[in-house]
CSV table of C-alpha atoms in Angstrom, one decimal:
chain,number,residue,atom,x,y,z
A,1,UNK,CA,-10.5,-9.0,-7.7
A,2,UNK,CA,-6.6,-9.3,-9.6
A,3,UNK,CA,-6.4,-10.4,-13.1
A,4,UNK,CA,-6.0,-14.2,-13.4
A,5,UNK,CA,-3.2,-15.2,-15.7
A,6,UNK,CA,-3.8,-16.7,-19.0
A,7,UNK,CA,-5.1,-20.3,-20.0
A,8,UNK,CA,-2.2,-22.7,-20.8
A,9,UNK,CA,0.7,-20.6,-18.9
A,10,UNK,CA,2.4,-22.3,-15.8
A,11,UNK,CA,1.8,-20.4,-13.1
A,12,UNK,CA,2.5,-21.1,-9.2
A,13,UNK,CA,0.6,-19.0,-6.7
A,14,UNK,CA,2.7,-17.5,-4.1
A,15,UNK,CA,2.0,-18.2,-0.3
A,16,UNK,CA,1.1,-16.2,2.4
A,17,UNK,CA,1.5,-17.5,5.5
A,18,UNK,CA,-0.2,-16.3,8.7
A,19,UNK,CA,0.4,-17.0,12.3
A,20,UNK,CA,-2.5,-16.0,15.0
A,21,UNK,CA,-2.5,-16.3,18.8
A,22,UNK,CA,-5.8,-18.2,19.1
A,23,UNK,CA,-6.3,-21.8,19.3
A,24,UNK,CA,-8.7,-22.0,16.2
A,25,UNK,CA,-9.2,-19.1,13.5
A,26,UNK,CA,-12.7,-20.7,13.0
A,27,UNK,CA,-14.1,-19.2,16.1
A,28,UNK,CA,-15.8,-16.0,17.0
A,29,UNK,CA,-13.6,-13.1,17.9
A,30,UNK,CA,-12.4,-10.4,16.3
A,31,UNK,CA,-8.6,-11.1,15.0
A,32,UNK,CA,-10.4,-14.7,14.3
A,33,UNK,CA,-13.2,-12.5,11.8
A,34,UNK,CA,-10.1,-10.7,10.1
A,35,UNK,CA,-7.8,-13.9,9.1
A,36,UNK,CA,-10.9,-15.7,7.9
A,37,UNK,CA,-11.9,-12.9,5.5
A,38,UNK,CA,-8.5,-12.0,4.5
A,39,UNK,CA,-8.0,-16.4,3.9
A,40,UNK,CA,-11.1,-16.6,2.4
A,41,UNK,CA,-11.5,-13.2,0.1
A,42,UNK,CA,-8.0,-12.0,-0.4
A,43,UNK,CA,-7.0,-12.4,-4.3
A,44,UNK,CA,-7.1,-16.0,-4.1
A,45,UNK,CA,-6.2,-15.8,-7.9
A,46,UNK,CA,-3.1,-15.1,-7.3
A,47,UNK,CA,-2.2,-16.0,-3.7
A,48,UNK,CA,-2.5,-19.2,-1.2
A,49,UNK,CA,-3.2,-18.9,2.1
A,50,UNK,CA,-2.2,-21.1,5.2
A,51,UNK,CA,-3.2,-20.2,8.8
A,52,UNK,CA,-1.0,-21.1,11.3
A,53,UNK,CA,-3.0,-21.3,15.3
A,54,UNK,CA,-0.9,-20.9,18.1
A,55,UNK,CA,-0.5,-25.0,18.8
A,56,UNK,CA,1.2,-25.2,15.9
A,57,UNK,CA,4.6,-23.0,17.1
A,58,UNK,CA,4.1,-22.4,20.5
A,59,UNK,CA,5.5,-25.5,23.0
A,60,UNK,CA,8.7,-24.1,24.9
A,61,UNK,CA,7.6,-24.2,28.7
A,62,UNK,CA,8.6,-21.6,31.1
A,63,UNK,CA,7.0,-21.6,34.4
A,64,UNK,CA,4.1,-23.7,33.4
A,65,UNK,CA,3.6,-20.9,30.3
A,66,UNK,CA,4.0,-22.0,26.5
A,67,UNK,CA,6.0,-19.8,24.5
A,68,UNK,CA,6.6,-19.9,20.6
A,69,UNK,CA,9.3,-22.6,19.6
A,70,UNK,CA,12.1,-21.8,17.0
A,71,UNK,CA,12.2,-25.4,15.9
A,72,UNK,CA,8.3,-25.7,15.0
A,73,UNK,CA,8.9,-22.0,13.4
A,74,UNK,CA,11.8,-23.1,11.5
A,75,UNK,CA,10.1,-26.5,10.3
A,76,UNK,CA,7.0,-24.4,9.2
A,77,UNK,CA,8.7,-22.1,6.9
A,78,UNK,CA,11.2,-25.0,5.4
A,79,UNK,CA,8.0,-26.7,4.4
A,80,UNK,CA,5.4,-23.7,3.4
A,81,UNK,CA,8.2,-21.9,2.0
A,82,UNK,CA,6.2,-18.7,1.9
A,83,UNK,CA,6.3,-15.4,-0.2
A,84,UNK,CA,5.5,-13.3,3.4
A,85,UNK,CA,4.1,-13.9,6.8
A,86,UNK,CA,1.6,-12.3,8.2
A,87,UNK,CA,1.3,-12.0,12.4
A,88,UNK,CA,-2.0,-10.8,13.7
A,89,UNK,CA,-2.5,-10.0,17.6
A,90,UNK,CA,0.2,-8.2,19.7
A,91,UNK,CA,0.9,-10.8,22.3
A,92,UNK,CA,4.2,-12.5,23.6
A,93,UNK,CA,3.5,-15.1,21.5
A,94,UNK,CA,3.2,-13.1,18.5
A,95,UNK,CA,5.8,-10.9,19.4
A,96,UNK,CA,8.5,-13.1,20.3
A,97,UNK,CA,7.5,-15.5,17.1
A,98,UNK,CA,8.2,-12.3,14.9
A,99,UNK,CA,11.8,-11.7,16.8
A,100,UNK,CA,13.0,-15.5,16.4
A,101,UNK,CA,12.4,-14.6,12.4
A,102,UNK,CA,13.7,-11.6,12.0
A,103,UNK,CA,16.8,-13.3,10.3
A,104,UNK,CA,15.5,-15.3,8.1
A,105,UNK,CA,15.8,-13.0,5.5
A,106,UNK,CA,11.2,-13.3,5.0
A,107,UNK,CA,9.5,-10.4,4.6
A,108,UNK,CA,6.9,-10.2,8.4
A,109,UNK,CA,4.0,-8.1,8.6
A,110,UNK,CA,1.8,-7.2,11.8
A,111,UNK,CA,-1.4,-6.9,12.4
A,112,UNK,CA,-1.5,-5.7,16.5
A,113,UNK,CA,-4.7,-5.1,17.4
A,114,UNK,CA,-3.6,-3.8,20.2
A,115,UNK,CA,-5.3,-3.3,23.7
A,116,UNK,CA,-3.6,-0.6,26.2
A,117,UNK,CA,-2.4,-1.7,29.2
A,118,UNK,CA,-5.5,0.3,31.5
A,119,UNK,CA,-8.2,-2.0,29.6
A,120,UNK,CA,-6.5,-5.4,30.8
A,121,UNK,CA,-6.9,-7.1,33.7
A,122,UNK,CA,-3.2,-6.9,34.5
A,123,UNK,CA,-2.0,-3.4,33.6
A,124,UNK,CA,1.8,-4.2,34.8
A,125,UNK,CA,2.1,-7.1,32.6
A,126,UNK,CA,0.2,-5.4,30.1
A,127,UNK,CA,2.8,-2.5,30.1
A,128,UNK,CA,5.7,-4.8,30.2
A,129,UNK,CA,4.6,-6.5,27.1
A,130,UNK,CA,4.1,-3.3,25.0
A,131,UNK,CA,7.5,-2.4,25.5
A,132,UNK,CA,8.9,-5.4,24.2
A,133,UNK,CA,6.1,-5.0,21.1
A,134,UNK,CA,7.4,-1.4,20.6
A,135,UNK,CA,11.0,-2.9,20.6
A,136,UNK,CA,9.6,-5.1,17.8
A,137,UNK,CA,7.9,-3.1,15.7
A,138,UNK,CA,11.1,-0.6,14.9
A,139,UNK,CA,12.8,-3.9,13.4
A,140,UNK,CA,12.5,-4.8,9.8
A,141,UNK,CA,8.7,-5.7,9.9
A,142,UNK,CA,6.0,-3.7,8.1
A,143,UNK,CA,2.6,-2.7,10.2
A,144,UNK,CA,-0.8,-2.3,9.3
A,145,UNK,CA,-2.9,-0.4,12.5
A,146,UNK,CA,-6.6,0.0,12.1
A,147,UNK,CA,-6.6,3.7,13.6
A,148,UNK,CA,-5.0,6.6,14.4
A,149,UNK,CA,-5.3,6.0,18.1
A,150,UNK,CA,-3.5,2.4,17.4
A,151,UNK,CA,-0.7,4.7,16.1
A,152,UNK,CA,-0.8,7.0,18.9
A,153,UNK,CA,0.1,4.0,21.3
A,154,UNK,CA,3.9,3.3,19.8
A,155,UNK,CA,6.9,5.4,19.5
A,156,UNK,CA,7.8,4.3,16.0
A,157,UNK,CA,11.7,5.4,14.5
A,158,UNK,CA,10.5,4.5,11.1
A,159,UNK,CA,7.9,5.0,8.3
A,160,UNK,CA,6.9,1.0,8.0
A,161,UNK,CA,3.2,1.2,9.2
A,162,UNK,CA,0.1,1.9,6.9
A,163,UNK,CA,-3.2,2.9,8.8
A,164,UNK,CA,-6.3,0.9,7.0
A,165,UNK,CA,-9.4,-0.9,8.5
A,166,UNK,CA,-8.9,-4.5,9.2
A,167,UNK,CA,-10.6,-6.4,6.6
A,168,UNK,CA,-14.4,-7.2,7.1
A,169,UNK,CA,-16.7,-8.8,4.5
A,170,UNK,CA,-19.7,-6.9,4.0
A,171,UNK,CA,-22.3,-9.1,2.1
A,172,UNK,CA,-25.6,-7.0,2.3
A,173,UNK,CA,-28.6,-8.9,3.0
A,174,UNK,CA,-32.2,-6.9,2.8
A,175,UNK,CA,-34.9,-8.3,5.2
A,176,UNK,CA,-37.8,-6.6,7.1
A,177,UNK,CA,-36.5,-5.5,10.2
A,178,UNK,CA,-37.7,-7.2,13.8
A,179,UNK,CA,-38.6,-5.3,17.1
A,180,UNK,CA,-35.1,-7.3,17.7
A,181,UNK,CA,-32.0,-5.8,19.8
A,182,UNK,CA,-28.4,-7.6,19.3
A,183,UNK,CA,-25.5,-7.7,21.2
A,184,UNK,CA,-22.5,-9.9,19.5
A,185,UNK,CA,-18.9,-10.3,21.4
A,186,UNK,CA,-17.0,-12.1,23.9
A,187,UNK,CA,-18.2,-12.3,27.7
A,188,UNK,CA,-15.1,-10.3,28.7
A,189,UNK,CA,-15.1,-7.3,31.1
A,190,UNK,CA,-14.5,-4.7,28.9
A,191,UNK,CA,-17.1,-6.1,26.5
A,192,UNK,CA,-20.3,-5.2,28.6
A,193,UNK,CA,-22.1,-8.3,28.8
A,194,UNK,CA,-23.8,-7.2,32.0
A,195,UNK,CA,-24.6,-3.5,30.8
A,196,UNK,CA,-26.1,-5.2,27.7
A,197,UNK,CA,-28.4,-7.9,30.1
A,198,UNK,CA,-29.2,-5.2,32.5
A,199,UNK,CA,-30.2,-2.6,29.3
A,200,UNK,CA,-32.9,-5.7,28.5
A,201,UNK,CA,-34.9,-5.6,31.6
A,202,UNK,CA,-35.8,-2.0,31.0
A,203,UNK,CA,-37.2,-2.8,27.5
A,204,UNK,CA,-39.4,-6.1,28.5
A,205,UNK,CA,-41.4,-5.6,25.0
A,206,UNK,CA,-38.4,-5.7,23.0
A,207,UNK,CA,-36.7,-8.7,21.8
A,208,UNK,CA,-33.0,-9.2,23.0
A,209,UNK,CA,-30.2,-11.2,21.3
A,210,UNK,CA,-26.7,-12.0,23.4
A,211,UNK,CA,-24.3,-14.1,20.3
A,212,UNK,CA,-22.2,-14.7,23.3
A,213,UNK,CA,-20.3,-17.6,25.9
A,214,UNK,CA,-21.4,-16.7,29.0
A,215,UNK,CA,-18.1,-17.2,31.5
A,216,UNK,CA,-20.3,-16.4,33.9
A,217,UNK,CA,-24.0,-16.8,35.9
A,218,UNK,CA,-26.3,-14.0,34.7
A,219,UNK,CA,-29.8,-13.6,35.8
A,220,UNK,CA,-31.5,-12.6,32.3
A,221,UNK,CA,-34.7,-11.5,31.7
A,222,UNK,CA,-37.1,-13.2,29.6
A,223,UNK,CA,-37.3,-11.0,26.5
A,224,UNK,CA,-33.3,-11.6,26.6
A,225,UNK,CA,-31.7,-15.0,24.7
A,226,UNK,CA,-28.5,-16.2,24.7
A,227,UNK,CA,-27.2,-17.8,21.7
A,228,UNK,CA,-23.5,-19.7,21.2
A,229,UNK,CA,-22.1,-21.9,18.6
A,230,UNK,CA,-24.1,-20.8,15.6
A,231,UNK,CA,-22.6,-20.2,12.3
A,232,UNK,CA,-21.5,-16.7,11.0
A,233,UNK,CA,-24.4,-17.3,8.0
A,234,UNK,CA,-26.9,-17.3,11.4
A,235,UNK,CA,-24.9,-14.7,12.8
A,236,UNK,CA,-25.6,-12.5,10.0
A,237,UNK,CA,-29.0,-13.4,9.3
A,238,UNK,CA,-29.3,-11.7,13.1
A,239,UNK,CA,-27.7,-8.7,12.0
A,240,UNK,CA,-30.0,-8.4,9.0
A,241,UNK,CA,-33.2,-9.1,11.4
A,242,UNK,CA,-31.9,-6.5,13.9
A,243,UNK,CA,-33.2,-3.1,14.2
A,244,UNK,CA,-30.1,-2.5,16.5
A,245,UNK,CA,-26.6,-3.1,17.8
A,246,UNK,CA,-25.1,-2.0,21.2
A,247,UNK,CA,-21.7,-2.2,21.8
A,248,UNK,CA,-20.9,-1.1,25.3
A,249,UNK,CA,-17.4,-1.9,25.3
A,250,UNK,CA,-15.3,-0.2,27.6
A,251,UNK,CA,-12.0,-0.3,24.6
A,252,UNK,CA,-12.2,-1.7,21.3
A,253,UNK,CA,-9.0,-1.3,19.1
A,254,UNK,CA,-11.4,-1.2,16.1
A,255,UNK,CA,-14.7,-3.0,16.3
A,256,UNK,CA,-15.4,-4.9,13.7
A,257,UNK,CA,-18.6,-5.7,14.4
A,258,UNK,CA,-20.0,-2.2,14.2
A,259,UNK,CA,-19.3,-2.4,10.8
A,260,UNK,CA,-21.1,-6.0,10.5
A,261,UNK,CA,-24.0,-4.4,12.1
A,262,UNK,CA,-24.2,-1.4,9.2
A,263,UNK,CA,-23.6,-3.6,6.4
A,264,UNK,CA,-27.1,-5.6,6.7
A,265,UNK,CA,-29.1,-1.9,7.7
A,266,UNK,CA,-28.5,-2.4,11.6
A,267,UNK,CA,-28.2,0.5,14.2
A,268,UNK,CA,-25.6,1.0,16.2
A,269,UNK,CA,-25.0,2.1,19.7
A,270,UNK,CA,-21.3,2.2,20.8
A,271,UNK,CA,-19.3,3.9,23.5
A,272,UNK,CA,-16.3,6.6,22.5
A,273,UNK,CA,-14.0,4.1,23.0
A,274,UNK,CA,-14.8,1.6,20.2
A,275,UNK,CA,-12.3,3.2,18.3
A,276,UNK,CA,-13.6,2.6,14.9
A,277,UNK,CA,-15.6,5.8,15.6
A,278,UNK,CA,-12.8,7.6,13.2
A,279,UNK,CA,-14.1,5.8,10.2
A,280,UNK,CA,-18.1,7.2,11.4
A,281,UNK,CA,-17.4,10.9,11.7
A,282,UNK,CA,-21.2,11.9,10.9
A,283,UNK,CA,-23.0,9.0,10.7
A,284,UNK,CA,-26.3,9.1,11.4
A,285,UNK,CA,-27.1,5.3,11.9
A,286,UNK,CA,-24.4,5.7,15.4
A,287,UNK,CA,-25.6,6.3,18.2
A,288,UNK,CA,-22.4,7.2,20.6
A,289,UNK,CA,-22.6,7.8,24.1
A,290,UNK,CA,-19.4,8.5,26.6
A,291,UNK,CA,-18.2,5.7,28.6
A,292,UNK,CA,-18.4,6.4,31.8
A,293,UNK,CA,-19.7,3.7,35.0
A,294,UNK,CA,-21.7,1.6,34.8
A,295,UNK,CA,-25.4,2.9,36.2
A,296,UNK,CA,-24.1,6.1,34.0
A,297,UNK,CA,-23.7,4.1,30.8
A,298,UNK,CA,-27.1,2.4,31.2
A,299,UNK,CA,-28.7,5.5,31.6
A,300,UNK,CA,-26.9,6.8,28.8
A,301,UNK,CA,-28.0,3.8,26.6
A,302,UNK,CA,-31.5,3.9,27.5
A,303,UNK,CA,-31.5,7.5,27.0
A,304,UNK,CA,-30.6,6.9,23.2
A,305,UNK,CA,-33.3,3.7,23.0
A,306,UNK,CA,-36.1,5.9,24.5
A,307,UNK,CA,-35.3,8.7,21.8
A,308,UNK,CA,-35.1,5.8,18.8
A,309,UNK,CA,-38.4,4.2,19.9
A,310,UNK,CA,-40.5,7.1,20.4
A,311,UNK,CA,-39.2,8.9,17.0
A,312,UNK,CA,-39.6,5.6,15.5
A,313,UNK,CA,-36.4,5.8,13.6
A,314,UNK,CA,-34.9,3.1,11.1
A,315,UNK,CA,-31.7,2.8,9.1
A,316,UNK,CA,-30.8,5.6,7.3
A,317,UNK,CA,-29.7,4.5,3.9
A,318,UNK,CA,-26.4,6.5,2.6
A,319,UNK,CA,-29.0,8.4,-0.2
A,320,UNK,CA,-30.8,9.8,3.0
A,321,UNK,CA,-27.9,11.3,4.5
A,322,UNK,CA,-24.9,13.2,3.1
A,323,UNK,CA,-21.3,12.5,4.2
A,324,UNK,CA,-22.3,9.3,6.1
A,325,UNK,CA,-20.7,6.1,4.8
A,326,UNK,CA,-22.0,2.9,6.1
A,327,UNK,CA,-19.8,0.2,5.3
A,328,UNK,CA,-16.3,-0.2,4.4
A,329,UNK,CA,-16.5,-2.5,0.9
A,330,UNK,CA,-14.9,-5.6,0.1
A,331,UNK,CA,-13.2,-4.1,-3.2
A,332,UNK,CA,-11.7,-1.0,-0.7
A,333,UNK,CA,-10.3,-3.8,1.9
A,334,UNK,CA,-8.6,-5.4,-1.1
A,335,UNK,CA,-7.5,-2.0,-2.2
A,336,UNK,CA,-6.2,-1.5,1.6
A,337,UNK,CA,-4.2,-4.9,1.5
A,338,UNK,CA,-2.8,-4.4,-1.4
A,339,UNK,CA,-1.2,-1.3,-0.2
A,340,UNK,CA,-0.2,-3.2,2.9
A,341,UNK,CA,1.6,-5.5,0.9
A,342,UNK,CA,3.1,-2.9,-1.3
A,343,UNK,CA,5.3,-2.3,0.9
A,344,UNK,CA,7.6,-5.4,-0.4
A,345,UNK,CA,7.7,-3.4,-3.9
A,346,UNK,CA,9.3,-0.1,-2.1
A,347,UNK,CA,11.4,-2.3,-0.2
């Protein structure tokens, strides 16, 4: 999308520069996802992209701890010269990175994706951090939240956030469905690994899929595979070949991968706190169920499956449903940038 200027003009392409808390941006995760489709599908008519990974301006030691360096920071913007920057994670790395720029006179944006303190594994240090983030996020910086919720976490002096989706491309792909269940995500805690592995021992005729690094030793059944290091062409080959997605996370700031799932005609099965549920009011290809333990959120799951096998449902496409979108578009995520980045015009 964006006009592309004329043949014969000179024309430089302005730079946007973007800085993300994870040692590669070419792995799977969810900010990771984001700044590869943004890089990749962004108006690269009219703009460059660079992605800078956290070894790149973190090295300052304290305590055995890296933390980001204002010499690497200053060397990468002397030599990129960029138009904006664009942080992505709400981290001490990110948010300590944005502070030592905050005079350089370079317009910052933030991307949090942001994880409330109850849903870490340290809640203290969790809560710590967010105050510093909220400290942060009332200085010159402009904010783009995927939800309402997100919002809901800050207390914000100022008017520099925009709410939009983070930015998921959503080729669709049309294949005959499999008697094939997926689960796709990180083998954290609040993930549900372990609901997902004990889900597939109740339904030994079904085909499970688990695009996952096990940290951990799990007893699996065998109707249950576990699959790492594949590409995200074979990842979404999966989703097109899956008759369903379950997401059993106990918090998701958005969820990305719900709406990877919909985009190739996949079920989905999530808890009610995958928080992209605001963007699914009334769709009937979502299956929700309220998080609760763990025995009580297999039951709950199983529950749904039993219902979705015996009725022998399938995707709904949007013509078989009213007020049920399935997919947010490529052209609306470069609409939503584009009013991210507006805000540098109303500045």
């Amino acid at each position: 999308a964006g006009s592309s200027p004329a043949l014969g003009t000179s024309y430089m392409k302005k730079k946007i520069l973007h800085f993300i808390d994870s040692e590669s941006y070419r792995k799977e995760g969810g900010i990771e996802s984001v700044v590869r489709n943004i890089t990749e599908n962004y108006r690269n008519d009219l703009y460059k992209h660079r992605v800078c990974c956290r070894d790149s301006f973190v090295s300052k030691k304290v305590l055995n701890y890296k933390f980001p360096d204002a010499t690497k920071l200053k060397k990468i913007l002397n030599e990129e010269k960029p138009y904006l920057v664009h942080f992505h994670g709400s981290g001490p790395n990110i948010w300590i990175s944005i502070t030592l720029l905050l005079h350089k006179n370079i317009p910052i944006f933030l991307s949090p994706s942001y994880h409330p303190p109850w849903t870490t594994k340290r809640p203290i240090m969790a809560y710590i951090n967010k105050l510093f983030l909220n400290l942060v996020m009332n200085q010159d910086i402009y904010i783009a939240f995927s939800t309402k919720y997100e919002v809901n976490q800050f207390r914000l002096e100022k008017k520099n956030f925009i709410i939009i989706p983070p930015f998921f491309m959503n080729s669709k792909i049309s294949k005959k469905k499999l008697n094939q269940v997926l689960f796709v995500g990180r083998d954290d805690n609040h993930k549900g690994l372990d609901v997902y592995i004990m889900i597939a021992k109740e339904f030994p005729t079904i085909n499970f899929i688990a695009v996952t690094k096990p940290k951990r030793k799990y007893q699996v059944s065998n109707n249950l595979s576990l699959l790492s290091n594949i590409s995200n062409k074979e990842i979404e080959e999966l989703y097109a070949d899956s008759k369903l997605l379950i997401l059993p996370s106990s918090y998701e700031s958005f969820g990305g991968v719900v709406f990877e799932a919909l985009s190739k005609d996949c079920m989905v099965i999530i808890s009610d706190r995958v928080k992209c549920i605001e963007y699914l009011e009334n769709n009937k290809n979502v299956f929700l169920f309220k998080f609760k333990n763990k025995s009580q959120n297999i039951q709950s799951i199983k529950t749904i499956m039993k219902k979705l096998k015996k009725s022998d449902r399938s995707f709904l496409s949007d013509s078989d449903h009213n007020n049920s979108k399935n997919i947010i578009t490529l052209e609306e995520n470069i609409s939503n940038l584009d009013k991210l980045y507006s805000f540098l015009k109303a500045k």
